[in-house]
GROMACS .gro file of C-alpha atoms in nm:
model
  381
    1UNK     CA    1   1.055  -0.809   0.392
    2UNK     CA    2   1.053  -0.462   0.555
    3UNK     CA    3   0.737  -0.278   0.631
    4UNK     CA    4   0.761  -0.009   0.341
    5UNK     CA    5   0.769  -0.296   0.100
    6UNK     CA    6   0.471  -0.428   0.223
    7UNK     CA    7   0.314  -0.112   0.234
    8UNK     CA    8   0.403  -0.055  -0.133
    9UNK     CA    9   0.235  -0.422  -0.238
   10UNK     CA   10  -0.092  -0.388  -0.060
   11UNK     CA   11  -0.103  -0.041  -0.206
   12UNK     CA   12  -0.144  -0.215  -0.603
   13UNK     CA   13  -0.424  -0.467  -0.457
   14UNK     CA   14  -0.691  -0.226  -0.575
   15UNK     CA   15  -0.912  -0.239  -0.881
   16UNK     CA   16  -0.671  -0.040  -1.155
   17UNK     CA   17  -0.337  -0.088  -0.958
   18UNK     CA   18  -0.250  -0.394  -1.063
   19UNK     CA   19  -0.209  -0.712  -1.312
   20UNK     CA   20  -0.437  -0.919  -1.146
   21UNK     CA   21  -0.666  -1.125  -1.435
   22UNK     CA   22  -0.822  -1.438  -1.250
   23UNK     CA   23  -0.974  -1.474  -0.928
   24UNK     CA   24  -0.916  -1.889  -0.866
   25UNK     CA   25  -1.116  -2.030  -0.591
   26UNK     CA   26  -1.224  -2.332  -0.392
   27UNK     CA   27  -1.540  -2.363  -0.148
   28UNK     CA   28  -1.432  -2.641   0.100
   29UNK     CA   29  -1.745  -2.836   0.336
   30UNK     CA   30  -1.677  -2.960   0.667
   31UNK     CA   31  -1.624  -3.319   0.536
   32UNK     CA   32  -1.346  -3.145   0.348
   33UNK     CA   33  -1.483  -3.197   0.050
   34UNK     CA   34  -1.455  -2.966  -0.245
   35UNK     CA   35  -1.804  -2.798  -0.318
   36UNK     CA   36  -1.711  -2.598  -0.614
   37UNK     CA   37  -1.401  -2.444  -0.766
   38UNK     CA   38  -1.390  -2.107  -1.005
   39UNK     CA   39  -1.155  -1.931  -1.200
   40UNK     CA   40  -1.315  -1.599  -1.274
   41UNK     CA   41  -1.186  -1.327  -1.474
   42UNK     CA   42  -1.213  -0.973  -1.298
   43UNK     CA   43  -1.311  -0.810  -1.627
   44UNK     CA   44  -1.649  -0.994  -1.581
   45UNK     CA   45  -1.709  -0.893  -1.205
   46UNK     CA   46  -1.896  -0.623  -1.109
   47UNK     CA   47  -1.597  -0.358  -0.982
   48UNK     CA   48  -1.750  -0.398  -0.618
   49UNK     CA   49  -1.719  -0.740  -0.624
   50UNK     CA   50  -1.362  -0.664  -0.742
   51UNK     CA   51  -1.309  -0.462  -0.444
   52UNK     CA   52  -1.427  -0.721  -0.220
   53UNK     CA   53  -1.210  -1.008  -0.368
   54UNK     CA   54  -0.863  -0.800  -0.360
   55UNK     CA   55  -1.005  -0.641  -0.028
   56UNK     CA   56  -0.961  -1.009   0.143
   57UNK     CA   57  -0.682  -1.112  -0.065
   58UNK     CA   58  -0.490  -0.779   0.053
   59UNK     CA   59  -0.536  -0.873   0.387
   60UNK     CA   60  -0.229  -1.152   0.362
   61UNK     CA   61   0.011  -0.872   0.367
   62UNK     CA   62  -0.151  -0.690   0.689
   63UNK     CA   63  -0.058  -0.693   1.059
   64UNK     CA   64   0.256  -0.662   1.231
   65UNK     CA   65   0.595  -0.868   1.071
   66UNK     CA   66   0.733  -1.082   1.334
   67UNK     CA   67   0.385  -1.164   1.429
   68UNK     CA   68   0.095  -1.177   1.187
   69UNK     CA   69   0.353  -1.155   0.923
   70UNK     CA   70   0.600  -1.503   0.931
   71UNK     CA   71   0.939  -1.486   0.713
   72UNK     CA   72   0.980  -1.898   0.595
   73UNK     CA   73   1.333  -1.914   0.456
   74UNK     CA   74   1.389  -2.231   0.254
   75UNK     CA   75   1.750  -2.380   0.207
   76UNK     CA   76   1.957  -2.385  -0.073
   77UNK     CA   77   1.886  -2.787  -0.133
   78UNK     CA   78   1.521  -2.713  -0.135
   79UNK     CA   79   1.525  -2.440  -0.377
   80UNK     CA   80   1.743  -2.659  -0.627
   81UNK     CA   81   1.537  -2.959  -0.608
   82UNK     CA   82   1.219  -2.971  -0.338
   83UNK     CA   83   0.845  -3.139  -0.421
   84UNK     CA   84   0.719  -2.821  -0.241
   85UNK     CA   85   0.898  -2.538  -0.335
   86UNK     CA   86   0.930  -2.717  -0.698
   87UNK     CA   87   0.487  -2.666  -0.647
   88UNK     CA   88   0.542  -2.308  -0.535
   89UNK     CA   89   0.772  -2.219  -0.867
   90UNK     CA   90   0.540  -2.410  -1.090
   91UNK     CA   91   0.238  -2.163  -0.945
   92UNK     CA   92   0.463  -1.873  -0.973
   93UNK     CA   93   0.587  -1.930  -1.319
   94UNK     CA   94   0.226  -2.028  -1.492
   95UNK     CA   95   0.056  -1.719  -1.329
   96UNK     CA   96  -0.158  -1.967  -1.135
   97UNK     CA   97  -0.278  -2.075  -1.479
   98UNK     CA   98  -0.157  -2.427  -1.418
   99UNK     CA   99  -0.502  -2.657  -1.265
  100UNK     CA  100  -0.279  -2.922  -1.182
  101UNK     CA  101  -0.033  -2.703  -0.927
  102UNK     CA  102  -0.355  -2.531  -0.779
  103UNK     CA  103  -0.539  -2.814  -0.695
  104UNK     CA  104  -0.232  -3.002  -0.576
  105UNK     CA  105  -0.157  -2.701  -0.304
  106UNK     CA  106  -0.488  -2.716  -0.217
  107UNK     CA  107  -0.467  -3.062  -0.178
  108UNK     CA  108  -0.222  -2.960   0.107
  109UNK     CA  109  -0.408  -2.687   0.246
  110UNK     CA  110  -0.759  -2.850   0.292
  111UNK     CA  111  -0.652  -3.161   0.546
  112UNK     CA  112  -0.458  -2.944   0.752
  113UNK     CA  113  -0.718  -2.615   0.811
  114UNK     CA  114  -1.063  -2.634   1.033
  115UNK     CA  115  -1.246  -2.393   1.161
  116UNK     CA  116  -1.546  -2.314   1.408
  117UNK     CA  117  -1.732  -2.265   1.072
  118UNK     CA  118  -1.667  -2.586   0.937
  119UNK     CA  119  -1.652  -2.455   0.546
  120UNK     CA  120  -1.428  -2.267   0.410
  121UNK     CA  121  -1.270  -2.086   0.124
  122UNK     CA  122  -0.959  -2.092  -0.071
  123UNK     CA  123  -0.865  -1.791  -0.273
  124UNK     CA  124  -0.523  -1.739  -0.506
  125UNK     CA  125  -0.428  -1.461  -0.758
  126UNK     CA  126  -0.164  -1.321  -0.897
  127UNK     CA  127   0.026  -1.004  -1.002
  128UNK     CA  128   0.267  -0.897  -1.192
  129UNK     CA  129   0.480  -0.587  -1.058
  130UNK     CA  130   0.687  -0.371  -1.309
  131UNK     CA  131   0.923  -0.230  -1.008
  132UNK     CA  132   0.909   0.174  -1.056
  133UNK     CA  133   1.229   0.314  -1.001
  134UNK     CA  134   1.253   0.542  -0.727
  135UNK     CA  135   1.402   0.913  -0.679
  136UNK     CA  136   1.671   1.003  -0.373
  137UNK     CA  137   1.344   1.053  -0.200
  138UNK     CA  138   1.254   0.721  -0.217
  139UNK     CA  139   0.944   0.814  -0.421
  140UNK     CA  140   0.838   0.640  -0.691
  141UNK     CA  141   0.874   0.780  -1.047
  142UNK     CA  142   0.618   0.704  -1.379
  143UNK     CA  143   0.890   0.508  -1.500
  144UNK     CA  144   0.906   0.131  -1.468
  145UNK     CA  145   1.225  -0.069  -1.356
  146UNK     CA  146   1.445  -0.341  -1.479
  147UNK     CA  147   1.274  -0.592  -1.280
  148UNK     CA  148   0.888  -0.757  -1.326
  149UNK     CA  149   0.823  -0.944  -0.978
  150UNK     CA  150   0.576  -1.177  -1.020
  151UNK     CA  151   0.419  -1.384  -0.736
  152UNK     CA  152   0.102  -1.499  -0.576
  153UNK     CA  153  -0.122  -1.455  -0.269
  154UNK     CA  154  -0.310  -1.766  -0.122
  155UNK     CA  155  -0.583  -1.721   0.158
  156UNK     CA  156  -0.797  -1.941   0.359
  157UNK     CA  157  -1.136  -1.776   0.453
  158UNK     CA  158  -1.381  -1.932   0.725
  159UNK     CA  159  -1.718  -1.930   0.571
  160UNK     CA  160  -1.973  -1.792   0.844
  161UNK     CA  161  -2.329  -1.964   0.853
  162UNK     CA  162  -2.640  -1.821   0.718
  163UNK     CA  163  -2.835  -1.636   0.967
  164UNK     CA  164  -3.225  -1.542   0.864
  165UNK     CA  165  -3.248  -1.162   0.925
  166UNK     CA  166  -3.583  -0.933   0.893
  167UNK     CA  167  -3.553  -0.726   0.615
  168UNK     CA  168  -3.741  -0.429   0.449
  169UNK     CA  169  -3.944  -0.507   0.111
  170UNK     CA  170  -4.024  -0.173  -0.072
  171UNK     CA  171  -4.347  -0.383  -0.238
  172UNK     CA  172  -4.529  -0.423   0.053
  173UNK     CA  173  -4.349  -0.202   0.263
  174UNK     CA  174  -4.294  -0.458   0.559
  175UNK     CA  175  -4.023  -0.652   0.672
  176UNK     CA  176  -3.965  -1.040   0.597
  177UNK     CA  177  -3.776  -1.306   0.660
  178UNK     CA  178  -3.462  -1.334   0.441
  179UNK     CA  179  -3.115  -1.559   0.502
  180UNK     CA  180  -2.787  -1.349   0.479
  181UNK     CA  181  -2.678  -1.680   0.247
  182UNK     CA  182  -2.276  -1.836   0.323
  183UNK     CA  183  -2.051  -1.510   0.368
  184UNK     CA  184  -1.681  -1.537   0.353
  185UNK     CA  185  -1.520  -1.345   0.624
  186UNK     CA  186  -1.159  -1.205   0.635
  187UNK     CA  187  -0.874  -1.458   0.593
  188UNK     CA  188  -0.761  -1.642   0.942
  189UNK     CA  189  -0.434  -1.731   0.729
  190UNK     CA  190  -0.228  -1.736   0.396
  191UNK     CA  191   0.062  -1.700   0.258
  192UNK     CA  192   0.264  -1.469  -0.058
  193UNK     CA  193   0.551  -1.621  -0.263
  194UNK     CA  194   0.815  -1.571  -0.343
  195UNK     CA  195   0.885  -1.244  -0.079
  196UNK     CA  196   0.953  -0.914  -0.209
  197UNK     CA  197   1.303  -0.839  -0.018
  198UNK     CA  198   1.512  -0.500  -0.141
  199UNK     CA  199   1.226  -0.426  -0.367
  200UNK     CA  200   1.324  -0.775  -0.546
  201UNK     CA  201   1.232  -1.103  -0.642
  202UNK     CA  202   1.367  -1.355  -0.337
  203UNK     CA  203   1.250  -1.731  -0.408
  204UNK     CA  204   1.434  -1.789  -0.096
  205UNK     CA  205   1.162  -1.724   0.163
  206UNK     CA  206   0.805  -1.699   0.107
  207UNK     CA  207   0.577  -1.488   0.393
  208UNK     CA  208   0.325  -1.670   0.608
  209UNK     CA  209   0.047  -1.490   0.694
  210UNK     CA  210  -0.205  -1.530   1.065
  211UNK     CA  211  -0.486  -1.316   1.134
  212UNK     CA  212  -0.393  -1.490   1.521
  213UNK     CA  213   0.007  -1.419   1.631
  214UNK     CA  214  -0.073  -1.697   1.880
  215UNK     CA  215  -0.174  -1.976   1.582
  216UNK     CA  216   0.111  -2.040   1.361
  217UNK     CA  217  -0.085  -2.339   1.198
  218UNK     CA  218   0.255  -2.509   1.213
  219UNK     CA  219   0.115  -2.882   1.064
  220UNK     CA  220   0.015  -2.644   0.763
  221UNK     CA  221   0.319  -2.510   0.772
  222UNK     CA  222   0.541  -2.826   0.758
  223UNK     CA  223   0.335  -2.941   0.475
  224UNK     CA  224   0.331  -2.652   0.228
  225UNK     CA  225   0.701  -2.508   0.280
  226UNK     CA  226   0.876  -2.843   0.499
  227UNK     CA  227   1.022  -2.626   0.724
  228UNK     CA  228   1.339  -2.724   0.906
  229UNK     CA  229   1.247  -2.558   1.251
  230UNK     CA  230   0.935  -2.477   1.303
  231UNK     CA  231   0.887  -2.088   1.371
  232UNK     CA  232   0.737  -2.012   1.737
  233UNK     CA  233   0.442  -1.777   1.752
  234UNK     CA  234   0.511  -1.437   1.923
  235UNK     CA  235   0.348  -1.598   2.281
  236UNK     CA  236   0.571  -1.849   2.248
  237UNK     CA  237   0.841  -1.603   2.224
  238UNK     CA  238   0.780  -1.409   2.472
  239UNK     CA  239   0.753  -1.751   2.673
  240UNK     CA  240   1.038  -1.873   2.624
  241UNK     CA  241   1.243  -1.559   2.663
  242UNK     CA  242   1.088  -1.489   3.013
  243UNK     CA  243   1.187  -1.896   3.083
  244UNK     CA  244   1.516  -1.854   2.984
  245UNK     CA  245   1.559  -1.524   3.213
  246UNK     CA  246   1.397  -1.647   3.533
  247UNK     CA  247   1.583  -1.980   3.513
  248UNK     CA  248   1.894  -1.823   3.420
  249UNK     CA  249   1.921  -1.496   3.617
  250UNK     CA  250   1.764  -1.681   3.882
  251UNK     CA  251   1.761  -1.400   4.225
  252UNK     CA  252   1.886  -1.133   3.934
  253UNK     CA  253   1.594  -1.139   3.773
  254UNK     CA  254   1.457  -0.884   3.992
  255UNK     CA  255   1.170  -0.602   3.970
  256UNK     CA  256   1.460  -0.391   3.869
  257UNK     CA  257   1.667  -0.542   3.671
  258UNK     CA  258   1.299  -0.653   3.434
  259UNK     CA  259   1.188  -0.298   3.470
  260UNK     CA  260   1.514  -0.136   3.296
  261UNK     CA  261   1.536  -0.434   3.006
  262UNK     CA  262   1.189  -0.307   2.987
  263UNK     CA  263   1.260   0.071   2.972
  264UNK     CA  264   1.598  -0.041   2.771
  265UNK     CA  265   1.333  -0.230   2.491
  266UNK     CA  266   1.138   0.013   2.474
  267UNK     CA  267   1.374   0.337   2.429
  268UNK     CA  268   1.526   0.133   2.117
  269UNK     CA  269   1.143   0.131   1.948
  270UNK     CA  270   1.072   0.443   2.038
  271UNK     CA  271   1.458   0.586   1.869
  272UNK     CA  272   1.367   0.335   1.612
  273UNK     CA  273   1.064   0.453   1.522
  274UNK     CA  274   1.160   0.825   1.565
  275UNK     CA  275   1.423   0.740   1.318
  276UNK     CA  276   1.202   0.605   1.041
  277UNK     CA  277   1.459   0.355   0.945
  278UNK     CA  278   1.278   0.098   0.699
  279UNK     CA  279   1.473  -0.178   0.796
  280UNK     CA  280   1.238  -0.361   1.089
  281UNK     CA  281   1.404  -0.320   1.440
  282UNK     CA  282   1.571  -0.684   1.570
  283UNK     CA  283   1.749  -0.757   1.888
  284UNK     CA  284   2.056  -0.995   1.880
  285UNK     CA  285   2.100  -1.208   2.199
  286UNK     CA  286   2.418  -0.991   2.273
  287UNK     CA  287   2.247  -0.716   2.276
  288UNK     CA  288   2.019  -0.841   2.517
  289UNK     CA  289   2.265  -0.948   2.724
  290UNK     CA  290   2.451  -0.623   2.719
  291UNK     CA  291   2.130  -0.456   2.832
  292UNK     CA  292   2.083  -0.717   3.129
  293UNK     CA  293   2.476  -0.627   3.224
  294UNK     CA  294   2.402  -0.221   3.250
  295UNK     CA  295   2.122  -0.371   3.429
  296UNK     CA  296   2.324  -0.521   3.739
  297UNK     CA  297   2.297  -0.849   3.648
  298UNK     CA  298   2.647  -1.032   3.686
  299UNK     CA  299   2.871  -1.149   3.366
  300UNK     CA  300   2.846  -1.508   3.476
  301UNK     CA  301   2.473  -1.501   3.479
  302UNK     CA  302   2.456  -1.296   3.168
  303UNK     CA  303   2.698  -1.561   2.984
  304UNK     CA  304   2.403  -1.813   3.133
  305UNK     CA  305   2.141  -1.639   2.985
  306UNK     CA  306   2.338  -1.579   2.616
  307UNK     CA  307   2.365  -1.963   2.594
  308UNK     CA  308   2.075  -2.028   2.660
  309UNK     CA  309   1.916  -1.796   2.461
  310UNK     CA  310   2.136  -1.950   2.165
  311UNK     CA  311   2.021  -2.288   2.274
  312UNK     CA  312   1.646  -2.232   2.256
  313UNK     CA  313   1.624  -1.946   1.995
  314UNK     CA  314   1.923  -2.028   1.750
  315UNK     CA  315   2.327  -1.973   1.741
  316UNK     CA  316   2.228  -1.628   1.513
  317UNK     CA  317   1.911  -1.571   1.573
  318UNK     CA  318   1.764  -1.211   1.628
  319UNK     CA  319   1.491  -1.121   1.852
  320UNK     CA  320   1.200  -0.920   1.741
  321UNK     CA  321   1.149  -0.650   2.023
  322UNK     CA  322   0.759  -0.617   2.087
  323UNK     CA  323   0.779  -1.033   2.118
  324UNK     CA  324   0.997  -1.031   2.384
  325UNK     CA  325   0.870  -0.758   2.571
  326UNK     CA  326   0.518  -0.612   2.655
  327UNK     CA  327   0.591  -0.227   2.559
  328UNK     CA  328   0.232  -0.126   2.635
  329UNK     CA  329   0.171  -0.182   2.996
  330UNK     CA  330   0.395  -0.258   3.270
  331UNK     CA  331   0.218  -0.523   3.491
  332UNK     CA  332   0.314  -0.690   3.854
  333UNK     CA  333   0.096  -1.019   3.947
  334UNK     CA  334   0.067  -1.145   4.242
  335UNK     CA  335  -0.142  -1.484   4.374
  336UNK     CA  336  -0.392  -1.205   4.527
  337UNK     CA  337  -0.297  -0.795   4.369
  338UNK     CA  338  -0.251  -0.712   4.041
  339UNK     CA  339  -0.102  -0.386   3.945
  340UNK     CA  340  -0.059  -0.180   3.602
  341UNK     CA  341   0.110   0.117   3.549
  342UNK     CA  342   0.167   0.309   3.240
  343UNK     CA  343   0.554   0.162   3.142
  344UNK     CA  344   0.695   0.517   3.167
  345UNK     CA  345   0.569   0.518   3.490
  346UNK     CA  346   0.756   0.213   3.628
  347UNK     CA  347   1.035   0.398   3.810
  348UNK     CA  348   0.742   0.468   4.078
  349UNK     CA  349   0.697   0.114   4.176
  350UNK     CA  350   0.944   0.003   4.475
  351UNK     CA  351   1.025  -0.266   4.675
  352UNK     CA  352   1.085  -0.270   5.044
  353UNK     CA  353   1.101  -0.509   5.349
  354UNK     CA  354   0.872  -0.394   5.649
  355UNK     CA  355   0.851  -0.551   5.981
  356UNK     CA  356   0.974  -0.863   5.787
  357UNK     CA  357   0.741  -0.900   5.552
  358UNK     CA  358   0.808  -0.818   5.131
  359UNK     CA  359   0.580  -0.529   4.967
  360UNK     CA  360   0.572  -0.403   4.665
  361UNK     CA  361   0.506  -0.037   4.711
  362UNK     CA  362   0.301   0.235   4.480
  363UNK     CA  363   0.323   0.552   4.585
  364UNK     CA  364  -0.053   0.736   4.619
  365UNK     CA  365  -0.100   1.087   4.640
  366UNK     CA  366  -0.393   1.292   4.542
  367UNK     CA  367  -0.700   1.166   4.303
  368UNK     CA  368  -0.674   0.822   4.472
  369UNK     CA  369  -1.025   0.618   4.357
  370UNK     CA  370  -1.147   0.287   4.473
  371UNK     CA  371  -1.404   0.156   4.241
  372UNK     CA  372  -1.460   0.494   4.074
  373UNK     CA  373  -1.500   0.662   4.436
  374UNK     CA  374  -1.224   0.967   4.502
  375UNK     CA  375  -1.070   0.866   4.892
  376UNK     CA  376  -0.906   1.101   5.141
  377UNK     CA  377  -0.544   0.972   5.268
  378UNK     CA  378  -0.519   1.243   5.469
  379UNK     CA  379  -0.559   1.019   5.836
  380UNK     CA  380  -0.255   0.829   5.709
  381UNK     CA  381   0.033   0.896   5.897
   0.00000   0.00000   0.00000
């Protein structure tokens, strides 16, 4: 899924917008036990509590794809005859109507979530989405399409603590003593099936939600969808990309040659995002390693890096950009200095050998500060 189909999902997830009926839901203890369970229909709900329910649900398909946002591809045997995508259909197909499908996926959920709030809640519903057609402006027109998709969010909600709060009673006109009561706060995970891909139905690949790009959840994730390779979370991207480079490049992988990928990564976001092109910007590992080539490094060590790369990430696998690279800051660490710089300011950074010794140089001219006091360098010669 791109990010304009996203966009154009969460946009129905409001009271009115949508063919959401039910509410289903499942209050889980920290013995994970299952406190109570609900199917409630929104006709019935006050519309704020409406709001609030699709307001958390929404959140599934928030946050940045490639790292809050997981795609989980299944294979063509699991599609034609897996328990858990088999599960996954039967959810889809009943419009979560079926008890016996919900409370065996939460049956898979609940052993394999905990959180620093012990309890926690489960929350599924389902829409129905008549695909509009759209004009040569990619708007959408009052007319429907020749497609319904129908799928399903799941979410998994800590459920915070009650905490006893003064509050204001107009009787008596003091304050008292009251608990907040068990509050559900906003999902830390979930997941949507089946994925909405070309503005169409894919039962190929369902999307994995984290509110935490650095907790993939991946026992949860082998149990619900049986993965065949586990995804890696975008630290562990970034991880092993900068592994592969420093073992590979070895002396190559210099303060240059880093600081033009760098520059290199980020011009293609930048022209990407200039561009408004809806499909999401990927790197392949060629590409990467024709970007290390213009950056000095030598064919041999570049042919290193590609299989390696291919080794660790996948013969065909794509990179996503902002995982591989920190576009934000441009940051040198050493056991005793560290130093940031804006990235389009890296150029200014040099290195140089004096008297023997290795420095990393920043040139300073004026409005030079140390802790918030302005210094002269005028006595430096």
């Amino acid at each position: 899924m791109i990010k304009n189909e996203f966009a154009e999902l969460r946009r129905r997830w409001k009271n009115d917008y949508n063919a959401v009926s039910t509410i289903y839901g499942y209050y889980i203890n920290s013995n994970k036990d299952i406190i109570s369970s609900f199917d409630t229909s929104l006709g019935v709900m006050d519309p704020s509590e409406v709001d609030m329910y699709l307001s958390i649900l929404k959140k599934t398909m928030s946050g940045q794809i490639g790292r809050n946002l997981i795609d989980i591809p299944f294979t063509t045997e699991q599609v034609e005859g897996s328990e858990e995508h088999e599960l996954l259909m039967k959810l889809k197909d009943s419009d979560l109507r079926d008890k016996e499908a919900r409370d065996a996926l939460v049956a898979r959920i609940v052993p394999n979530v905990s959180f620093d709030e012990d309890n926690f809640l489960i929350l599924m519903a389902h829409d129905a989405y008549d695909i509009a057609y759209r004009d040569s402006n990619l708007e959408d027109m009052d007319v429907g399409g020749s497609e319904v998709y129908k799928y399903f969010l799941c979410c998994v909600c800590p459920v915070k603590p009650p905490k006893m709060k003064l509050q204001y009673n107009g009787d008596d006109g003091e304050f008292h003593t009251t608990s907040t009561g068990q509050i559900a706060a906003s999902p830390e995970l979930g997941f949507m099936f089946p994925a909405f891909d070309d503005r169409s139905t894919n039962i190929y690949n369902a999307i994995f939600y984290t509110k935490k790009p650095a907790n993939l959840y991946q026992e949860l994730l082998d149990e619900l969808f049986h993965v065949e390779q586990a995804p890696m979370s975008a630290p562990e991207q970034r991880s092993e990309f900068q592994n592969v480079m420093a073992v590979t490049l070895d002396e190559d992988c210099s303060l240059e040659v880093v600081r033009m990928l760098s520059e290199s990564v980020r011009d293609k976001i930048e022209n990407h995002e200039i561009s408004k092109d809806p499909e999401n910007l990927e790197l392949s590992i060629s590409t990467v390693g024709d970007m290390l080539q213009e950056s000095g490094v030598s064919a041999e060590k570049v042919e290193n890096f590609t299989a390696a790369c291919k080794e660790r990430f996948g013969e065909h696998a794509v990179l996503d950009p902002k995982n591989i690279v920190e576009t934000k800051k441009f940051e040198i660490e050493t056991p005793e200095v560290k130093i940031s710089i804006a990235p389009e300011n890296s150029h200014m950074i040099k290195t140089q050998v004096i008297d023997g010794c290795k420095y990393i140089i920043v040139p300073a001219g004026n409005g030079v500060e140390i802790n918030g006091m302005a210094i002269s360098l005028e006595s430096i010669e």
